[in-house]
Every structure is written in C-alpha cells, then in structure tokens.
Tab-separated table of C-alpha atoms in Angstrom:
chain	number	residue	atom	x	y	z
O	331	UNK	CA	114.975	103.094	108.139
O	332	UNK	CA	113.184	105.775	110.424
O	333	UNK	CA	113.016	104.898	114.143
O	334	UNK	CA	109.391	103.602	115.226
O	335	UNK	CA	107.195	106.772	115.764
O	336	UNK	CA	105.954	106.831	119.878
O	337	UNK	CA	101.777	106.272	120.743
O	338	UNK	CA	100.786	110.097	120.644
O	339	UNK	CA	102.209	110.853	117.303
O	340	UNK	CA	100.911	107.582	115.504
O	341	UNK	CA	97.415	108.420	117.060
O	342	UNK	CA	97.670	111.993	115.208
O	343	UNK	CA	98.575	110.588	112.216
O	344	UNK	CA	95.871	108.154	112.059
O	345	UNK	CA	93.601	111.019	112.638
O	346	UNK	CA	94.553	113.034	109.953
O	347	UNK	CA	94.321	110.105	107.701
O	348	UNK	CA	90.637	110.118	109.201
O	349	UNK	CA	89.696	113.511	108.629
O	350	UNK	CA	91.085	113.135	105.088
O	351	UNK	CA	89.147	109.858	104.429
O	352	UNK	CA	86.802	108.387	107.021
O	353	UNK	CA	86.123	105.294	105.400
O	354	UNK	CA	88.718	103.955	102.573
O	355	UNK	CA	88.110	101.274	100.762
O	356	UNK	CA	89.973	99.183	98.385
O	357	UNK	CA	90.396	99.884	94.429
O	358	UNK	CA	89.824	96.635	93.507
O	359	UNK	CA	85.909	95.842	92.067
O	360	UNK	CA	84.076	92.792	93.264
O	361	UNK	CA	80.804	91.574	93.895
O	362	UNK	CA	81.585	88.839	96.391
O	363	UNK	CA	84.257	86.976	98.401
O	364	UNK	CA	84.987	84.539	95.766
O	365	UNK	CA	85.278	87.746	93.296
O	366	UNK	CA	87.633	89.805	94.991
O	367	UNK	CA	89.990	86.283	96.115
O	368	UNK	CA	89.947	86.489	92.034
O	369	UNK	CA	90.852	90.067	91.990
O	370	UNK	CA	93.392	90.167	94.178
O	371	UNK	CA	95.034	87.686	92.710
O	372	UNK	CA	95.294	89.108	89.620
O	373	UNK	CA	96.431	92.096	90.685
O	374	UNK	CA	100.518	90.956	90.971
O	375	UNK	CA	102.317	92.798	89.059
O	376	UNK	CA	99.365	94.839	88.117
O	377	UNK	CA	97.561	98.145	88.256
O	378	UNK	CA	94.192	98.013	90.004
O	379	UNK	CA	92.386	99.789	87.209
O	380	UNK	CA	94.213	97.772	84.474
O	381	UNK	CA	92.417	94.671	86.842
O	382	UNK	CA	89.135	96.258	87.135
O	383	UNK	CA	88.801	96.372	83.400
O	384	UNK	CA	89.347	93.040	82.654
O	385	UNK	CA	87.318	91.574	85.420
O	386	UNK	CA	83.713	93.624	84.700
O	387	UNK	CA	83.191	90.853	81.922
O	388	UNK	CA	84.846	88.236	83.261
O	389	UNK	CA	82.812	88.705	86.635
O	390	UNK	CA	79.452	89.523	84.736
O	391	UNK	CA	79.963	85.479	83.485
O	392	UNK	CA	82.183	83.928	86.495
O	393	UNK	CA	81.169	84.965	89.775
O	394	UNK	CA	81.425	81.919	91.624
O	395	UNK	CA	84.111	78.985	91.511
O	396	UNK	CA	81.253	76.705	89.424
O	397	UNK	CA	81.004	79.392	87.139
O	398	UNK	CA	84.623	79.991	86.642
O	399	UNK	CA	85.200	76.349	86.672
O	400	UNK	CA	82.240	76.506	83.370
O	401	UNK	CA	84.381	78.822	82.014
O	402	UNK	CA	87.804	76.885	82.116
O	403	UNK	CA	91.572	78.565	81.565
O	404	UNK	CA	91.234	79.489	77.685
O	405	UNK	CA	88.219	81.247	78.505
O	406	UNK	CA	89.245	83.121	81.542
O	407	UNK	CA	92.624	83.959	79.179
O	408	UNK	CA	90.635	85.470	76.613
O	409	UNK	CA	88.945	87.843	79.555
O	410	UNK	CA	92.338	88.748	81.480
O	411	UNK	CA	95.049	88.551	77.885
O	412	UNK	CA	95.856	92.519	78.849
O	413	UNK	CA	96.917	91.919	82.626
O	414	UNK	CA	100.604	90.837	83.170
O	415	UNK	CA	100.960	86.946	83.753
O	416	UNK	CA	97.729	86.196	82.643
O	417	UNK	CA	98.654	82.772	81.394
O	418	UNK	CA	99.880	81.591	84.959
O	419	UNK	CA	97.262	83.643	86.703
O	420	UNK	CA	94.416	81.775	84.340
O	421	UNK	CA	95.941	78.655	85.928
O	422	UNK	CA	96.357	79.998	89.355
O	423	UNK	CA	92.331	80.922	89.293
O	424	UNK	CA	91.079	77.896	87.651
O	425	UNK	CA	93.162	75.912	90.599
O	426	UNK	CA	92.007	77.972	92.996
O	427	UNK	CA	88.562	77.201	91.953
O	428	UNK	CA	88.763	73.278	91.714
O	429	UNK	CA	89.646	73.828	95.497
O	430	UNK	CA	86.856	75.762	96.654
O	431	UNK	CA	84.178	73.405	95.219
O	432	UNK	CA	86.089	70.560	96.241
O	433	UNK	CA	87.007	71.047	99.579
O	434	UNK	CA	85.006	74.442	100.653
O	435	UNK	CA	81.994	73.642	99.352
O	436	UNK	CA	82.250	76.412	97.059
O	437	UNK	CA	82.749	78.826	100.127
O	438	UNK	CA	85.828	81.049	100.460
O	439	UNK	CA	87.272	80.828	104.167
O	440	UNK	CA	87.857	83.054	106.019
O	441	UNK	CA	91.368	81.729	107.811
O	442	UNK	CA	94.558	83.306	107.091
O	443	UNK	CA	95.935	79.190	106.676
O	444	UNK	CA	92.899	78.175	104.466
O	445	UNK	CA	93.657	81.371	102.312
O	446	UNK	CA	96.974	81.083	101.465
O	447	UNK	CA	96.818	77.375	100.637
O	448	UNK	CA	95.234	78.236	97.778
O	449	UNK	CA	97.172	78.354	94.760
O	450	UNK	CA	98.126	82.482	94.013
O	451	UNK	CA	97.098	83.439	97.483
O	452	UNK	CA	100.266	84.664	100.002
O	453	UNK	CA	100.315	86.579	103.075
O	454	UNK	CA	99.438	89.665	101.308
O	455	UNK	CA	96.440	88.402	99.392
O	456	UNK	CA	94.769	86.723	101.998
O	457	UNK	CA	95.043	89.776	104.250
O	458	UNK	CA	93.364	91.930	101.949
O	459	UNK	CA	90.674	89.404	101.627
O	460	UNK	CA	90.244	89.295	105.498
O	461	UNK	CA	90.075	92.600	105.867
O	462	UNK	CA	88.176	94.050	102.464
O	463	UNK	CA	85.624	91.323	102.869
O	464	UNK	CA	85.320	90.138	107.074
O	465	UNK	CA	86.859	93.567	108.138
O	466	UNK	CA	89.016	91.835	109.765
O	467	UNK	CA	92.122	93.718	110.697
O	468	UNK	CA	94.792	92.165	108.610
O	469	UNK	CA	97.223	94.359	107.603
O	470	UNK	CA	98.400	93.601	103.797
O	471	UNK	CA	101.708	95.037	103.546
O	472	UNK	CA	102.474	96.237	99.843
O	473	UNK	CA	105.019	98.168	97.942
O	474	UNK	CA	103.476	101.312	99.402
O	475	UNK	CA	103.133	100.312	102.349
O	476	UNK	CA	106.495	98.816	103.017
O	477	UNK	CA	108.003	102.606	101.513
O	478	UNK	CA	106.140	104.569	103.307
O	479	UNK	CA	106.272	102.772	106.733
O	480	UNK	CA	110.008	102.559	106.339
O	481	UNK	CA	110.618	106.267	104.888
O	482	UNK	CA	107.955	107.618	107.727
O	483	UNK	CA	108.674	105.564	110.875
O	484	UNK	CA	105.011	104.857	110.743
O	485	UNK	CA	105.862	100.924	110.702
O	486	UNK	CA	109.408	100.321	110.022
O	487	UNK	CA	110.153	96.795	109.588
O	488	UNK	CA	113.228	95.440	107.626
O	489	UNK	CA	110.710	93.029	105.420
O	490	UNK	CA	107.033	92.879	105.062
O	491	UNK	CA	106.649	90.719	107.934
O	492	UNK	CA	108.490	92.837	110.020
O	493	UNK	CA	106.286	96.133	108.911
O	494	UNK	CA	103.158	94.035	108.963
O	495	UNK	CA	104.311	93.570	113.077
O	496	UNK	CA	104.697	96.925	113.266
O	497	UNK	CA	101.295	98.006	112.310
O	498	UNK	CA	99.422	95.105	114.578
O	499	UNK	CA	101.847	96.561	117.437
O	500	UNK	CA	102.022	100.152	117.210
O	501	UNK	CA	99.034	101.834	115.808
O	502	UNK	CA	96.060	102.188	117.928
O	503	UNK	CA	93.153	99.343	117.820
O	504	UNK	CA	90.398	101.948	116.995
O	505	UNK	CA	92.322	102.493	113.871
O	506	UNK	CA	93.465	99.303	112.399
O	507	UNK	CA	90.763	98.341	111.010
O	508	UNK	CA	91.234	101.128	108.141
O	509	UNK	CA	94.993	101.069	108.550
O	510	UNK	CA	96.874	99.183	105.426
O	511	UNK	CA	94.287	101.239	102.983
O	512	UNK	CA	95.024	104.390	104.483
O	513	UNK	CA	98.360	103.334	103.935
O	514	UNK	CA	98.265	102.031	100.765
O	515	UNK	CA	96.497	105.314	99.763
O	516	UNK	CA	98.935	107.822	101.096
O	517	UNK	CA	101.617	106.052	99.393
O	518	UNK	CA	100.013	105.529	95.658
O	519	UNK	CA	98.847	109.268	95.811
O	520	UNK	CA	101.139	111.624	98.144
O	521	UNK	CA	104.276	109.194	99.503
O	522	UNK	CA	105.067	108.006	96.173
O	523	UNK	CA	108.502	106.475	95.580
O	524	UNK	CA	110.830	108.735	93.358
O	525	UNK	CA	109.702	112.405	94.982
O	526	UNK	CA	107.556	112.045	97.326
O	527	UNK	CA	104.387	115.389	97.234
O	528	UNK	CA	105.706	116.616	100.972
O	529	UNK	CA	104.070	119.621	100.075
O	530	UNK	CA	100.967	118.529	99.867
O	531	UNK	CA	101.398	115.770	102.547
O	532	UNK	CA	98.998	116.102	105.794
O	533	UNK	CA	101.352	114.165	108.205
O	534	UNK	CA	104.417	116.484	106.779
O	535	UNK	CA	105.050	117.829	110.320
O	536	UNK	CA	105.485	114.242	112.076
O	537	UNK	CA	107.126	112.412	109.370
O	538	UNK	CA	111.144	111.375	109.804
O	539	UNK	CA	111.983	111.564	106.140
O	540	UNK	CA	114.779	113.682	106.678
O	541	UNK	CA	114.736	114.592	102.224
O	542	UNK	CA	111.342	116.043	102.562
O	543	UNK	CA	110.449	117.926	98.701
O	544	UNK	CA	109.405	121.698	99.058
C-alpha cells in the first residue's frame, strides 16, 4: 500500500484528470433515478456495456417501479438472461420495486440509509446513485478504484471503507464531486490491474507505484 499522497500533489492530479476529462460521467444508460437504481444493480459482476444492452428494451417497457412491477420476474428474466446472476438480480429488482411503491410512493430516495435498505443496493450502489443522479459527492469505491488508490497513494485504504475515507478526506472539495468516475476511469482504461499503461499515464510523474511499465 502506497503512503497517502500530501494536498499539493493530489490537487495536480485532480487537475490533470480535469484537463483530460472535464466532465465524466458514468457508463451506465438510464433515463431516470428509478432506471439507473436498476442499472446499477445489475451491474455486479458485470460489464457496463454487457448491462447497457440488456436494459435498452427492458427500460423502453419498465421505467418506473409500476411498470417493472407489470412486468414481474419471468419477464424482466427474459430481458436480462445474458447478464451474470440474472435469476437473483430479477428477484432483487422486482423486490426492490414492491418497496418503492409501497413505502416511497414510487419515488427513489435520495438517503444513503433508504438506499441500501433496498434489496441489491450496498454502500457502493447507493453511492453511485447519489452521486450520478443528486451529484451528490459520494464516492463509490470499486475494483478500480480500490487498485488504483492503493497502487497510487491517491486513497489508500486497507478496504473499501477505508479508501472511500480517504477520498472524502484527502482530495480537494472542488474536485469530489467528479472524483470516483475519474477514478473509476483511469483505472478501467490506463491503471488497469495486470500491467498497468504507465506510459501513457498522465499522473506517471506523481504516482508511488514503484513497478511502473515503460
């Protein structure tokens, strides 16, 4: 685990990752809160684009918890049968659903609590929904994220918690709002896990990976 990186050099990383990509958004497609809760949830264990393909149909007929409620578990199975889970997940959605129209008046809240009482929802879900949809920033610590925080000394944290702390701590306010996707980003295109593209990296210089790749 890298040491935490000092105020100056976090604020000069953030600033690259500005200059690179002023405004990042997530991968995931959705039309509404209630969509993207869907969405997210889905995405376990799954690819983003292998999501987005099975959700442009299901969406186009379920976009709100009556709808997907109309729609009940075999027929939100037949929409998401290619994504990983999808039997569990069906149930996890069509739960989640029941919920919302019974005690949110079909609303998705907008509490981190509320959120992750919902059945599929955890700390990581509900963040992305707080900050994709309220921009709110809630930093959803991932895969990516926990590598790359850990490898860079961006956030290091010894669980996702812990790196989660880090980012709310550490990196300047101006910047947080954008933070986990710039993260998320740098790690699913440049910091990826088995050799990392330091070549092509724009934070090269201030990172504490000590096995940089030529």
């Amino acid at each position: 685990m890298a040491k935490q990186m000092d105020y100056a050099t976090l604020r000069e990383v953030f600033t690259r990752f500005h200059e690179v990509e002023p405004e990042p958004k997530g991968e995931l497609e959705h039309v509404n809160a209630f969509t993207l809760v869907v969405a997210v949830v889905l995405s376990a264990q799954a690819t983003d684009a292998g999501v987005n393909k099975a959700t442009r149909k299901l969406f186009a007929v379920a976009d709100t918890p009556e709808k997907m409620l109309a729609l009940g578990e075999e027929g939100v199975i037949e929409h998401i049968r290619t994504i990983g889970l999808y039997r569990n997940k069906a149930k996890n959605v069509i739960k989640l659903s029941r919920i919302l129209v019974e005690q949110y008046g079909g609303e998705v809240p907008n509490s981190r609590a509320a959120l992750e009482s919902l059945p599929g929802v955890g700390r990581k879900t509900a963040n992305v929904v707080l900050s994709m949809w309220w921009k709110h920033p809630a930093q959803a610590v991932d895969t990516h994220i926990f590598r790359v925080g850990n490898r860079t000394g961006i956030c290091p944290g010894k669980d996702v918690v812990a790196v989660e702390r880090a980012i709310e701590d550490n990196v300047p306010v101006d910047f947080q709002t954008h933070a986990h996707h710039w993260l998320i980003l740098h790690g699913r295109y440049t910091c990826v896990a088995r050799k990392p593209k330091c070549n092509v990296c724009v934070i090269r210089d201030l990172c504490q990976f000590e096995d940089k790749t030529a």
